[in-house]
Coordinates of C-alpha atoms and ligand atoms in Angstrom, one line a residue:
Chain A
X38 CA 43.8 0.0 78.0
X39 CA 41.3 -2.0 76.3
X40 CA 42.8 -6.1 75.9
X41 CA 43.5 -7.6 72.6
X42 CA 44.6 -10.4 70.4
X43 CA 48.3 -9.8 70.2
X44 CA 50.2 -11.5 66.7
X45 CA 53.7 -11.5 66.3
X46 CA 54.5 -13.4 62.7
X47 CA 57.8 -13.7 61.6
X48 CA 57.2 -13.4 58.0
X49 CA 55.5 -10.3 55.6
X50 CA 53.0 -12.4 54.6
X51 CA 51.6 -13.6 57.6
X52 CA 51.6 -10.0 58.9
X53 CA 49.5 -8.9 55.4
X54 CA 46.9 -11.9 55.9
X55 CA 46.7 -11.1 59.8
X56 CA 46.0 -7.1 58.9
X57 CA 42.7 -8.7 56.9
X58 CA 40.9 -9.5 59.5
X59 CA 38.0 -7.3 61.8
X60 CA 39.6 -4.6 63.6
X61 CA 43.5 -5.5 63.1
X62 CA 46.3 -2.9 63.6
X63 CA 49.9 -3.2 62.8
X64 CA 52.2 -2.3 66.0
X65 CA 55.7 -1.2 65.1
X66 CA 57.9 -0.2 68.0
X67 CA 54.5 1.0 70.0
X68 CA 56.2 4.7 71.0
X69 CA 53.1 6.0 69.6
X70 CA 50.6 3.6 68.9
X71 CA 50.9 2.4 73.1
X72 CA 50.6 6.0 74.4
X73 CA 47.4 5.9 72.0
X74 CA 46.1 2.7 73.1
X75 CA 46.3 3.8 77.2
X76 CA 44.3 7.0 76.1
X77 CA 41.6 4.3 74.9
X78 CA 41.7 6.4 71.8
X79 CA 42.2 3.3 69.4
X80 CA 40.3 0.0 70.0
X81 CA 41.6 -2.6 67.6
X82 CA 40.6 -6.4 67.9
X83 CA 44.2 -7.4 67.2
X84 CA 47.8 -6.3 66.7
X85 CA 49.6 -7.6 64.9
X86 CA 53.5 -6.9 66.0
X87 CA 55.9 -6.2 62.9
X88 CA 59.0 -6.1 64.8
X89 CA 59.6 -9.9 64.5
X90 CA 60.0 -9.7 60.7
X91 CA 63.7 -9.8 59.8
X92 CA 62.8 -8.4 56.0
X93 CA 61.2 -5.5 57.5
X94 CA 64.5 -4.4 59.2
X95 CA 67.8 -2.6 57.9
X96 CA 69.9 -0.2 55.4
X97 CA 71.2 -0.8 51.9
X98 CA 72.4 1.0 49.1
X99 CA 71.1 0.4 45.7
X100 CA 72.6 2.5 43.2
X101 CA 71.5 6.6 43.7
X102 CA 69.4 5.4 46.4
X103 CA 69.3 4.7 49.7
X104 CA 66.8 2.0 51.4
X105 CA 65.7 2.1 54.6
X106 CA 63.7 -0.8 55.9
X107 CA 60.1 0.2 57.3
X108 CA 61.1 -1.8 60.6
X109 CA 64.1 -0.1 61.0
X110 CA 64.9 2.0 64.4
X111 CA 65.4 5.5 64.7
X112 CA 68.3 4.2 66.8
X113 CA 69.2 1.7 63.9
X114 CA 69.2 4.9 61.6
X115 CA 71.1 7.1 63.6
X116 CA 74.1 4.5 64.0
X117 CA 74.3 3.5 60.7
X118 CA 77.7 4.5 58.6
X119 CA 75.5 4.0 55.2
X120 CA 73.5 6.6 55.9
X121 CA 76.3 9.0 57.5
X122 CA 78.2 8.2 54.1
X123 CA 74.6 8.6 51.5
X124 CA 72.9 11.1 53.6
X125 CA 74.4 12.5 56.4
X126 CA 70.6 15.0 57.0
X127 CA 68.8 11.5 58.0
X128 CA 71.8 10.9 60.8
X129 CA 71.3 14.3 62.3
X130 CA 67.3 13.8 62.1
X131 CA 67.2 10.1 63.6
X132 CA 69.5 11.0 66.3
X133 CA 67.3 13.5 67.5
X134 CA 64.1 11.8 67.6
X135 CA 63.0 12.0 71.2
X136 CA 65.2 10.1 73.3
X137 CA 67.4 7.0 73.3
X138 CA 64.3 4.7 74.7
X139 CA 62.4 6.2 71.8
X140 CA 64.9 5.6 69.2
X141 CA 65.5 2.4 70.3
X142 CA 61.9 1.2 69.6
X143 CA 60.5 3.5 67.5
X144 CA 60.8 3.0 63.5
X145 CA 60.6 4.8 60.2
X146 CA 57.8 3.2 58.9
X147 CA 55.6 3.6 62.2
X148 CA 56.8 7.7 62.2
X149 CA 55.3 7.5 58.3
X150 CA 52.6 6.1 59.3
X151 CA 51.4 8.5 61.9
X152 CA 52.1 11.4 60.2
X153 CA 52.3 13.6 63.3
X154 CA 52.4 17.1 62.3
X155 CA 55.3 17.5 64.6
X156 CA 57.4 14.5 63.5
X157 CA 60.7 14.7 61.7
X158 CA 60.5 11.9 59.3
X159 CA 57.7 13.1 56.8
X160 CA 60.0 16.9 56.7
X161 CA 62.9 14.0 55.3
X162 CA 60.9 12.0 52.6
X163 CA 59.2 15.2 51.3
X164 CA 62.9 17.5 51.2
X165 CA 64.2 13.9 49.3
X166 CA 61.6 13.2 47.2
X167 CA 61.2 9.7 48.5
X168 CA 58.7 6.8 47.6
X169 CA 57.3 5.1 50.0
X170 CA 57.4 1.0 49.4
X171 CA 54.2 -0.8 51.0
X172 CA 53.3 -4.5 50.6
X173 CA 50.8 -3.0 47.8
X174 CA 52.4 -0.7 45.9
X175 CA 54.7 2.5 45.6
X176 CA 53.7 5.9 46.6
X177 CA 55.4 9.2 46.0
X178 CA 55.8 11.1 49.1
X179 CA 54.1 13.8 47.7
X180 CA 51.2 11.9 47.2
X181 CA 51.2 10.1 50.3
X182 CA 51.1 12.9 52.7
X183 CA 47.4 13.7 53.5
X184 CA 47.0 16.5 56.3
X185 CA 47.4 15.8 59.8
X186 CA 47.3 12.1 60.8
X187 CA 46.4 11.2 57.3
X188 CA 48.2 9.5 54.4
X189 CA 47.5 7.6 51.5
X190 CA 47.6 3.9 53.2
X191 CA 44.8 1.6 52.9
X192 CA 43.8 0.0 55.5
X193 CA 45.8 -3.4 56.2
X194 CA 48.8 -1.6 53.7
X195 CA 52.2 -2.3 55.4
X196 CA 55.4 -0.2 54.9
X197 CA 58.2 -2.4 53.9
X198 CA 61.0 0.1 52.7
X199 CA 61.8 3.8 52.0
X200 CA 63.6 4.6 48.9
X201 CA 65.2 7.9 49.4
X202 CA 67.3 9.7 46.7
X203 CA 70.7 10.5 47.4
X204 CA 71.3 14.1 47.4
X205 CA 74.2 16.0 47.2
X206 CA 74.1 17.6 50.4
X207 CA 71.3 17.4 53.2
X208 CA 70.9 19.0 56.8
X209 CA 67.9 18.4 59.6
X210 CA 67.8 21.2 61.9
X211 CA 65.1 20.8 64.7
X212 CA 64.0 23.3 66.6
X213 CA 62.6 21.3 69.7
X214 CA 59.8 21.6 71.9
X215 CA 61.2 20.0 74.8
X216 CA 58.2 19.1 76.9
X217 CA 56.9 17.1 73.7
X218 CA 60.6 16.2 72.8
X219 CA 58.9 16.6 68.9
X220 CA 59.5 19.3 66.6
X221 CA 58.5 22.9 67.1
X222 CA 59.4 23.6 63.8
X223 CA 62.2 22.1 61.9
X224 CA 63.7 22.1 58.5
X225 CA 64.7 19.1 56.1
X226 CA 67.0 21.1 53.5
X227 CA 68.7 19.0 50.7
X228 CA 70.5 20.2 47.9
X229 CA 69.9 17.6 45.0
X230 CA 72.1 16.1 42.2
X231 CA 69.8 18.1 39.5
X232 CA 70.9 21.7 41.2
X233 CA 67.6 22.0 42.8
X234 CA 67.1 22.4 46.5
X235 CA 64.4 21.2 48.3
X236 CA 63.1 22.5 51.7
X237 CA 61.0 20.3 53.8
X238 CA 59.2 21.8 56.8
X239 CA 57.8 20.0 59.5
X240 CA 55.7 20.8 63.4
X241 CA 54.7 24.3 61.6
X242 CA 51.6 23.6 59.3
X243 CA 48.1 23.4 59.8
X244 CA 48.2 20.2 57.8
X245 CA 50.9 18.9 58.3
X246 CA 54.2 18.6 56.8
X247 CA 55.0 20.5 53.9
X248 CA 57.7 21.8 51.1
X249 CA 58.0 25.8 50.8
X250 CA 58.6 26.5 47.2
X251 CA 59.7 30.1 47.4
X252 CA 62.3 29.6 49.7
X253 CA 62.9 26.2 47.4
X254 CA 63.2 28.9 44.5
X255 CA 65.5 31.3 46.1
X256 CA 68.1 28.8 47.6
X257 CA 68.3 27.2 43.8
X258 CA 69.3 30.3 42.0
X259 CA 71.4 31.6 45.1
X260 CA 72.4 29.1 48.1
X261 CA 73.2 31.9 51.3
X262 CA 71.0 32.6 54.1
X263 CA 70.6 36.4 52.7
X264 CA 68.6 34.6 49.8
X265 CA 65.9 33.2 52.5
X266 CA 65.8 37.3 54.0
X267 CA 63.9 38.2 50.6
X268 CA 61.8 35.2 50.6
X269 CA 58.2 36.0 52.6
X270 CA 56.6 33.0 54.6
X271 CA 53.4 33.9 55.1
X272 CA 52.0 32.8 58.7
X273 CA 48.9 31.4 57.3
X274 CA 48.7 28.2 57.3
X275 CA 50.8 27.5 60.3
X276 CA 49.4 25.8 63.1
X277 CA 48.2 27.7 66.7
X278 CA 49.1 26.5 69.8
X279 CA 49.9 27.2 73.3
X280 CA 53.2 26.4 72.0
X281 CA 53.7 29.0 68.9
X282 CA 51.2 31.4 67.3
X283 CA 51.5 31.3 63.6
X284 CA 54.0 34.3 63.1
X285 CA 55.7 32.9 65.5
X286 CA 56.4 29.9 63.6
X287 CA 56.5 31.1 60.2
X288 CA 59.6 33.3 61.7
X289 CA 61.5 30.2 62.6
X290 CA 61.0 28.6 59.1
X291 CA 63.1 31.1 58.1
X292 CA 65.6 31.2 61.1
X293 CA 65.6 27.4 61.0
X294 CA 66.2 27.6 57.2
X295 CA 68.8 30.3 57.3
X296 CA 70.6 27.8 59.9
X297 CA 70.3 24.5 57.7
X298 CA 72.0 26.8 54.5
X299 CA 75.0 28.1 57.2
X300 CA 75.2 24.2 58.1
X301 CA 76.2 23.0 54.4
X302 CA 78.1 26.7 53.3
Chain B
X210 CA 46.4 -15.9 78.1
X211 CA 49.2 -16.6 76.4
X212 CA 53.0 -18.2 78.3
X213 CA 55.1 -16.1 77.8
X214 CA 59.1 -17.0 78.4
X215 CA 62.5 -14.6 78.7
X216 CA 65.3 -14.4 80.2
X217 CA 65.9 -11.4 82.8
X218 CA 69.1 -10.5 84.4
X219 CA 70.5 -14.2 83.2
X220 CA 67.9 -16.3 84.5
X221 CA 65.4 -18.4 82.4
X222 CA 61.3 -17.2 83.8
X223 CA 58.4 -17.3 82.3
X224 CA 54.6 -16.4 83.1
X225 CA 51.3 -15.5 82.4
X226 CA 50.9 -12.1 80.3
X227 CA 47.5 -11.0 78.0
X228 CA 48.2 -9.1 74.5
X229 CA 47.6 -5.7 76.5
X230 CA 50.4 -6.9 79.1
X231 CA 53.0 -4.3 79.5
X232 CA 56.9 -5.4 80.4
X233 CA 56.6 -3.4 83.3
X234 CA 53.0 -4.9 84.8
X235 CA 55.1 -8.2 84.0
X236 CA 58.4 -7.5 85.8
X237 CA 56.2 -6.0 88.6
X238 CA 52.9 -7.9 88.7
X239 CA 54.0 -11.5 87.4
X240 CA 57.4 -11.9 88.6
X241 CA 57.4 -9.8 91.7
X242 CA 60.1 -7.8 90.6
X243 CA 59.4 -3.7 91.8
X244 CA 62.7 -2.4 91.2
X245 CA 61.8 -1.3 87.2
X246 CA 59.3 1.6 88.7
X247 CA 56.7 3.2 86.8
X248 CA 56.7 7.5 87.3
X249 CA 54.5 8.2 84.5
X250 CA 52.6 6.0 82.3
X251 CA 52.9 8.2 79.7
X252 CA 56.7 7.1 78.1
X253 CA 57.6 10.4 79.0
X254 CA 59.7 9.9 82.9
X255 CA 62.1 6.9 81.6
X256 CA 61.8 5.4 85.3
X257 CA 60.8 2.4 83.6
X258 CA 64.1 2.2 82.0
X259 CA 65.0 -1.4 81.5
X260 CA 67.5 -3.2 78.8
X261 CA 65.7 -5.0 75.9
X262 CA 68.4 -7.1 74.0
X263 CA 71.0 -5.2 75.3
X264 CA 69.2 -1.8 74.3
X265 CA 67.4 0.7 77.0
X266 CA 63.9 0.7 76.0
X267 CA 60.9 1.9 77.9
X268 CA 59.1 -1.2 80.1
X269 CA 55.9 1.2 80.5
X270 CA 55.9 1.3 76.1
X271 CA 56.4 -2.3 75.2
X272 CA 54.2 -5.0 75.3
X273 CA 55.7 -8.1 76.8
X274 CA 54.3 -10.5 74.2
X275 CA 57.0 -8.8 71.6
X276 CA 59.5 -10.0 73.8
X277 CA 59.1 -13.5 73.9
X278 CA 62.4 -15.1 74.1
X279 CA 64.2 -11.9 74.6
X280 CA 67.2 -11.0 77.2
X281 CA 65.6 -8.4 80.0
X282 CA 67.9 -6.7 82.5
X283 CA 66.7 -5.0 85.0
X284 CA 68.0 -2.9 88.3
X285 CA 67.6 -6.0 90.2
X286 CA 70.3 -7.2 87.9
X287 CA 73.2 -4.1 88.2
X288 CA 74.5 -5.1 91.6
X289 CA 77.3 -7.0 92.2
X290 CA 76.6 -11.2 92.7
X291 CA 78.1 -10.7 96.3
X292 CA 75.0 -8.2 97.2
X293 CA 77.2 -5.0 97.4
X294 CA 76.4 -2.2 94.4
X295 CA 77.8 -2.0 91.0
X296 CA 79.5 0.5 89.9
X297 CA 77.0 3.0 88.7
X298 CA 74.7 2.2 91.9
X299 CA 78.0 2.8 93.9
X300 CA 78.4 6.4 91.8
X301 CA 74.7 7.0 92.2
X302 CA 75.5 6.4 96.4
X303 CA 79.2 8.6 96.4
X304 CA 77.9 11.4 94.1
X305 CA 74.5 12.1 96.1
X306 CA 72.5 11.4 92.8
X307 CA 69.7 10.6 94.2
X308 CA 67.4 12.1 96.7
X309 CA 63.6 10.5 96.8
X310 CA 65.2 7.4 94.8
X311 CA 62.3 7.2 92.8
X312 CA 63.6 7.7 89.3
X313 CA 67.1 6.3 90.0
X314 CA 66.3 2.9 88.6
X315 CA 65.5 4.4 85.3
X316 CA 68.6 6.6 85.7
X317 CA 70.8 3.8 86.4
X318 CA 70.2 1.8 82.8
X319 CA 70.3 4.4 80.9
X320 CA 73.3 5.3 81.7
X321 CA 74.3 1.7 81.9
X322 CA 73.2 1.6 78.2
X323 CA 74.9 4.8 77.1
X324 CA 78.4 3.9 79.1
X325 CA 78.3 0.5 76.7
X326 CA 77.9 3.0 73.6
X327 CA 80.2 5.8 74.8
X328 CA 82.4 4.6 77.6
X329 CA 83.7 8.3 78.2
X330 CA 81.2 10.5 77.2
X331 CA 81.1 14.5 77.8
X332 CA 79.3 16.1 79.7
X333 CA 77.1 17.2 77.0
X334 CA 76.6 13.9 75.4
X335 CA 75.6 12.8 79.5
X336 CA 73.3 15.2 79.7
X337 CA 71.6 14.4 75.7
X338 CA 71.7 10.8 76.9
X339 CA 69.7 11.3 79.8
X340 CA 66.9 13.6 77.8
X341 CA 64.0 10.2 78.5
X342 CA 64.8 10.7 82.0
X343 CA 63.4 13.3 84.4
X344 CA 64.3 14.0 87.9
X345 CA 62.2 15.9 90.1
X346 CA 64.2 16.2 93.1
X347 CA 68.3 16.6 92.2
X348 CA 68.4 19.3 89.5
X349 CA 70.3 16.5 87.6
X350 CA 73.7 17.9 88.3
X351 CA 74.9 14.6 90.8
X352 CA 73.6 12.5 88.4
X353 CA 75.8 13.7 85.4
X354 CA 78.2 13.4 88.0
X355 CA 77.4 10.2 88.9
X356 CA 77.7 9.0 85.5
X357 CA 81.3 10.8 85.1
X358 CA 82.4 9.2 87.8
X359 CA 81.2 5.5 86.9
X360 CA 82.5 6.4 83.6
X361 CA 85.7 7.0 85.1
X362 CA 85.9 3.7 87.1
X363 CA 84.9 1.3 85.0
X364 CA 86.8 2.6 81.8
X365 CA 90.4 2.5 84.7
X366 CA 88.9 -0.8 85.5
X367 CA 89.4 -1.9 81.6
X368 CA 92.8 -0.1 81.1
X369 CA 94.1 -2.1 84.5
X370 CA 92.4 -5.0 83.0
X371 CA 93.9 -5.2 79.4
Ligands
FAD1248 C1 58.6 10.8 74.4 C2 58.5 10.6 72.9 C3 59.2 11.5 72.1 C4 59.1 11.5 70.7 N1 59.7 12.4 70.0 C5 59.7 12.3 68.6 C6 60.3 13.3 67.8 O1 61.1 14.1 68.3 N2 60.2 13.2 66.5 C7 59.4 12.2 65.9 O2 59.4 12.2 64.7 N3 58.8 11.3 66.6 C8 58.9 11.3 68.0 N4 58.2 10.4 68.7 C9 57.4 9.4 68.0 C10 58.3 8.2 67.6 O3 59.2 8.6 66.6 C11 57.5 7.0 67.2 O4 58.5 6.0 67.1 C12 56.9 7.0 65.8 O5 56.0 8.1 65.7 C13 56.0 5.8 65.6 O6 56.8 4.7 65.3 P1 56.5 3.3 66.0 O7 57.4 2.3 65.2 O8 56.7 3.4 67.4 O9 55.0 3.0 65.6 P2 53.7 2.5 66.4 O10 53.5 3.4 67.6 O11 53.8 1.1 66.7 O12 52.6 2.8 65.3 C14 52.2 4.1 64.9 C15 51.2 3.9 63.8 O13 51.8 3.5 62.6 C16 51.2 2.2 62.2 N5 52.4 1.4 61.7 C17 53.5 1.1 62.4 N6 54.4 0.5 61.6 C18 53.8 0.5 60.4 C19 54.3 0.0 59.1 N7 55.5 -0.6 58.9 N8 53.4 0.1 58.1 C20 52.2 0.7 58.2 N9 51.8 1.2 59.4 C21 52.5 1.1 60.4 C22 50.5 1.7 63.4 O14 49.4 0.9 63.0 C23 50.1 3.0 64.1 O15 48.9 3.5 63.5 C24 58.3 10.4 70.1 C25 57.6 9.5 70.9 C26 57.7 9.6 72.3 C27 57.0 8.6 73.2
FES1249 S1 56.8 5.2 83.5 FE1 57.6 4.6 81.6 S2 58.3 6.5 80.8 FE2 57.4 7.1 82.7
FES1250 S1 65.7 11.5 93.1 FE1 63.6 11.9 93.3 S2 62.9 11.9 91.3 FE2 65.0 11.7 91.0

């Protein structure tokens, strides 16, 4: 691994002005952005460690929505009584996130970040409709999704929260690819307070996370697992890899789907 | 160079660590302390297991300079102050969980960590727990034994206790 500066300010502002500079990076937990740095596939001049800002941490209700922190742990996450109360889906999804060493570092706003297509988060603020809080400005996860790896962030932009919509009911189910520990294919389904029902898919696409409307369609005007039978998921579009051929994992959106409906019936 | 200053298993050190420093290369390297091991470099193996705060983390996936002030505990820290093993070591020993001894370290925290969380887990909830930590030699069945046993004695050892 390449050496660098390393910064660890305690406040949001510091962070913001140390991002300005040549070849800075913001470090969250490091579950990915270490692995990354060992593989000399990153080279920044500086990090600058977010983990020793208080703000950045924690959970909180606010009205309809629920806020999650942009430093807060998967582990944080999965522990929390808020969120098993608001929305029990985000429990089940952060409790699964690789292991406990990973949960216990890693954080929401580093997994948003990334935008692994095999990461659980994104499948969440997609299915919920979230917006995504950075130091700058707030950006609707459906516009700040961009294709594998990418998303919306400027360069320097810090996430400080996720606002997430409470729905009325909300299930992750992951199907895991246990070498990686990430998702094979997993659904986000959430049934919102507007009738609608949202389905968020995530490890399956060729770019990336993304929502299916028809199965969206067909679980709004009839919520059972025989309504996602007459819904077709086409197989292009779906990634290829040693791992799952694209029929291959446009089949288990559906299983995967079928089992988030019989989870909430 | 930058000083860097924690404490690990209760006792104040400090050294020398860069900003690409791992916690492991500075348990190992800096303080002379080979007990944490390293099996993959990769944060896949968990042999690196230490406690972070109280928390298991990864030593091979953190970089020592976040930790500046914080509370380590390593292996070196789990046995008894008379010398003789702890209680998990001691199950680790009785239940034949280990064989080449290379990942036991790792193994040992974590379950240390989960026992703190879930003082009488199932065996299913062991086995979850132990998903950042891979064997290569036992098959894993002594070690979820290992851990129902040490979950066994220390949660009588509380009961006799209160
Ligand atoms: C063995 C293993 C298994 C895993 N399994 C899963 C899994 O099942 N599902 C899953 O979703 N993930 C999984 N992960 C990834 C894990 O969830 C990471 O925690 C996450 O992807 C990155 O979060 P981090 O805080 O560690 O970010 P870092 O690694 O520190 O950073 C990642 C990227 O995000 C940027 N960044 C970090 N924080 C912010 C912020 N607040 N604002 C803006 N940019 C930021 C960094 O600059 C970097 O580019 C796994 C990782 C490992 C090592
Ligand atoms: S050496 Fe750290 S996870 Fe393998
Ligand atoms: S005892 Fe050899 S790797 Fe576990």
């Amino acid at each position: 691994m390449y050496n660098f500066e390393f910064n660890r300010p305690t406040d949001l502002s510091a962070a913001v002005d140390a991002l300005r500079g040549d070849g800075a990076q913001a470090l969250g937990g490091g579950q990915t952005l270490i692995p990354v740095l060992k593989q000399r596939l990153a080279a920044p001049t500086t990090l600058v460690d977010l983990t020793g800002i208080e703000s950045l941490k924690g959970i909180r209700r606010m009205g309809d929505m629920l806020v999650i922190g942009g430093g807060t742990t998967h582990g944080a996450v999965a522990a929390s009584g808020d969120v098993a109360a608001a929305i029990p889906g985000l429990v089940e999804l952060a409790s699964k996130i690789g292991d406990p060493q990973v949960r216990n570092r890693g954080t929401i706003g580093g997994s948003l970040a990334n935008n692994d297509p095999a990461a659980c988060y994104p499948a969440a603020a997609l299915a919920l409709g979230a917006t995504i809080e950075t130091n700058q400005r707030k950006i609707e996860a459906d516009d700040f999704f961009q294709g594998l790896y990418a998303t919306s962030l400027e360069e320097g932009e810090v996430i400080t929260a996720v606002h997430f919509p409470i729905p009325t009911a909300s299930t992750y189910q992951k199907f895991e690819q246990p070498a990686s520990r990430f998702s094979l294919t997993s659904i986000f389904l959430a049934k919102m307070s507007d009738g609608s029902v949202r389905v968020g898919v995530t490890g399956a696409g060729a770019d990336g996370v993304f929502r299916h409307e028809g199965l969206e369609q067909a679980l709004g005007s009839n919520f059972s697992a025989s309504a996602v039978d007459g819904v077709s998921v086409a197989a292009e579009g779906m990634s290829n890899d040693l791992h799952g051929t694209p029929e291959y994992r446009a089949n288990l959106v559906k299983v995967m789907t079928k089992r988030a409906v019989e989870a909430l019936s | 160079m930058a000083t860097i200053s924690m404490t690990v298993n209760g006792k104040q050190v400090s050294g020398e660590a860069q900003g690409n420093t791992l916690l492991v290369e500075f348990l190992r390297e800096e303080l002379k302390m080979t007990g944490t091991h390293v099996g993959c470099d990769t944060s896949q193996c968990g042999a690196c297991v230490v406690h972070v705060n109280g928390e298991s983390v990864k030593s091979c996936t953190t970089f020592v300079s976040a930790l500046d002030g914080a509370e380590v505990t390593t292996i070196e820290g789990m046995a008894n102050d008379d010398g003789t093993l702890g209680v998990i070591q001691q199950a680790f020993q009785d239940e034949h969980g280990l064989q080449c001894g290379f990942c036991t370290p790792g193994m040992v925290m974590t379950i240390a960590d989960m026992l703190n969380n879930n003082p009488q887990p199932t065996e299913a909830e062991i086995r979850e727990g132990l998903k950042g930590n891979i064997c290569r030699c036992t098959g894993y069945h002594n070690i979820v034994k290992a851990a129902q046993s040490a979950a066994a004695t220390l949660s009588g050892a509380k009961q006799a206790a209160e």
